[in-house]
Tab-separated table of C-alpha atoms in Angstrom:
chain	number	residue	atom	x	y	z
J	1	SER	CA	0.000	0.000	0.000
J	2	LYS	CA	1.389	3.359	-1.026
J	3	GLU	CA	-0.048	5.875	1.403
J	4	LYS	CA	0.541	9.543	0.689
J	5	GLU	CA	-0.120	12.118	3.365
J	6	LYS	CA	-0.526	15.883	3.491
J	7	LEU	CA	-1.355	18.160	6.428
J	8	GLU	CA	-2.576	21.671	5.680
J	9	ALA	CA	-4.943	24.252	7.061
J	10	ASP	CA	-6.360	25.207	3.669
J	11	VAL	CA	-7.118	21.842	2.061
J	12	PRO	CA	-10.708	21.928	0.779
J	13	TRP	CA	-13.071	19.743	2.807
J	14	PRO	CA	-14.987	17.470	0.384
J	15	GLU	CA	-18.731	17.899	0.359
J	16	GLN	CA	-21.220	15.046	0.181
J	17	THR	CA	-21.885	14.143	-3.439
J	18	ASN	CA	-24.900	12.587	-5.102
J	19	ASP	CA	-22.961	9.372	-5.743
J	20	GLY	CA	-22.640	8.853	-1.987
J	21	GLN	CA	-18.860	8.814	-2.217
J	22	ALA	CA	-18.133	11.119	0.715
J	23	GLU	CA	-18.944	9.191	3.892
J	24	PHE	CA	-18.676	11.502	6.915
J	25	ARG	CA	-18.233	10.776	10.639
J	26	ARG	CA	-17.675	13.239	13.518
J	27	PHE	CA	-16.299	12.490	16.978
J	28	VAL	CA	-15.627	14.658	20.037
J	29	SER	CA	-13.253	14.140	22.949
J	30	SER	CA	-14.717	13.016	26.264
J	31	ASP	CA	-14.354	16.565	27.655
J	32	ASN	CA	-15.936	18.049	24.468
J	33	GLY	CA	-12.884	20.251	23.976
J	34	ARG	CA	-11.632	18.730	20.716
J	35	PHE	CA	-13.212	17.298	17.581
J	36	TRP	CA	-12.075	14.714	15.054
J	37	GLU	CA	-13.855	14.316	11.709
J	38	ILE	CA	-13.186	11.876	8.931
J	39	ARG	CA	-14.532	11.777	5.395
J	40	LEU	CA	-13.898	9.017	2.875
J	41	LYS	CA	-14.045	10.013	-0.769
J	42	HIS	CA	-13.057	7.331	-3.286
J	43	THR	CA	-9.389	6.579	-2.491
J	44	GLN	CA	-8.797	9.504	-0.150
J	45	LEU	CA	-9.360	10.041	3.559
J	46	PHE	CA	-9.806	13.600	4.782
J	47	ILE	CA	-9.253	13.960	8.544
J	48	ARG	CA	-9.992	17.241	10.284
J	49	THR	CA	-8.979	17.807	13.899
J	50	GLY	CA	-8.957	20.765	16.223
J	51	LYS	CA	-10.504	22.537	19.156
J	52	VAL	CA	-14.291	22.743	19.138
J	53	GLY	CA	-15.230	26.101	17.607
J	54	SER	CA	-12.172	26.262	15.330
J	55	ASN	CA	-11.806	25.252	11.677
J	56	GLY	CA	-9.099	22.744	12.611
J	57	LEU	CA	-6.416	21.284	10.380
J	58	ILE	CA	-7.109	18.861	7.549
J	59	GLN	CA	-4.918	15.866	6.825
J	60	VAL	CA	-5.304	14.057	3.492
J	61	LYS	CA	-4.313	10.416	3.063
J	62	SER	CA	-4.392	8.901	-0.427
J	63	PHE	CA	-4.510	5.169	-1.163
J	64	ASP	CA	-4.169	2.998	-4.246
J	65	THR	CA	-7.637	1.455	-3.945
J	66	GLU	CA	-10.994	2.228	-2.356
J	67	ASP	CA	-10.684	-0.972	-0.285
J	68	GLU	CA	-7.396	0.245	1.227
J	69	ALA	CA	-8.996	3.597	2.019
J	70	GLU	CA	-12.008	1.895	3.665
J	71	THR	CA	-9.703	-0.289	5.780
J	72	ALA	CA	-7.756	2.800	6.873
J	73	LEU	CA	-11.038	4.590	7.686
J	74	GLN	CA	-12.128	1.784	10.013
J	75	ALA	CA	-8.684	1.614	11.663
J	76	ALA	CA	-8.625	5.382	12.233
J	77	ILE	CA	-12.106	5.361	13.777
J	78	GLU	CA	-11.134	2.479	16.070
J	79	GLU	CA	-7.994	4.352	17.133
J	80	GLN	CA	-9.954	7.508	17.995
J	81	THR	CA	-12.640	5.655	19.942
J	82	GLU	CA	-9.894	3.903	21.942
J	83	LYS	CA	-8.615	7.394	22.822
J	84	GLY	CA	-12.033	8.222	24.265
J	85	TYR	CA	-13.577	10.111	21.341
J	86	VAL	CA	-17.341	9.627	21.006
J	87	GLU	CA	-19.265	9.803	17.734
J	88	GLN	CA	-21.810	12.622	17.432
């Protein structure tokens, strides 16, 4: 798997599309001070993190296949829930 990663404040956040290819999940820390959002769009994962009330930073991870991206999505969600983040 060739994973490419980018972390920027001004990466565009993908919107939901009619083809359903932008699955979105949002989680907050147990003290509600931080948020963690993830969006899967084709072979890319967009992860936005930050303090509640801020725009946060967006990290983009690109994968060779949609299956690899889906596997990474599930792993990332599991990691965040283990850290105490709760889905909203």
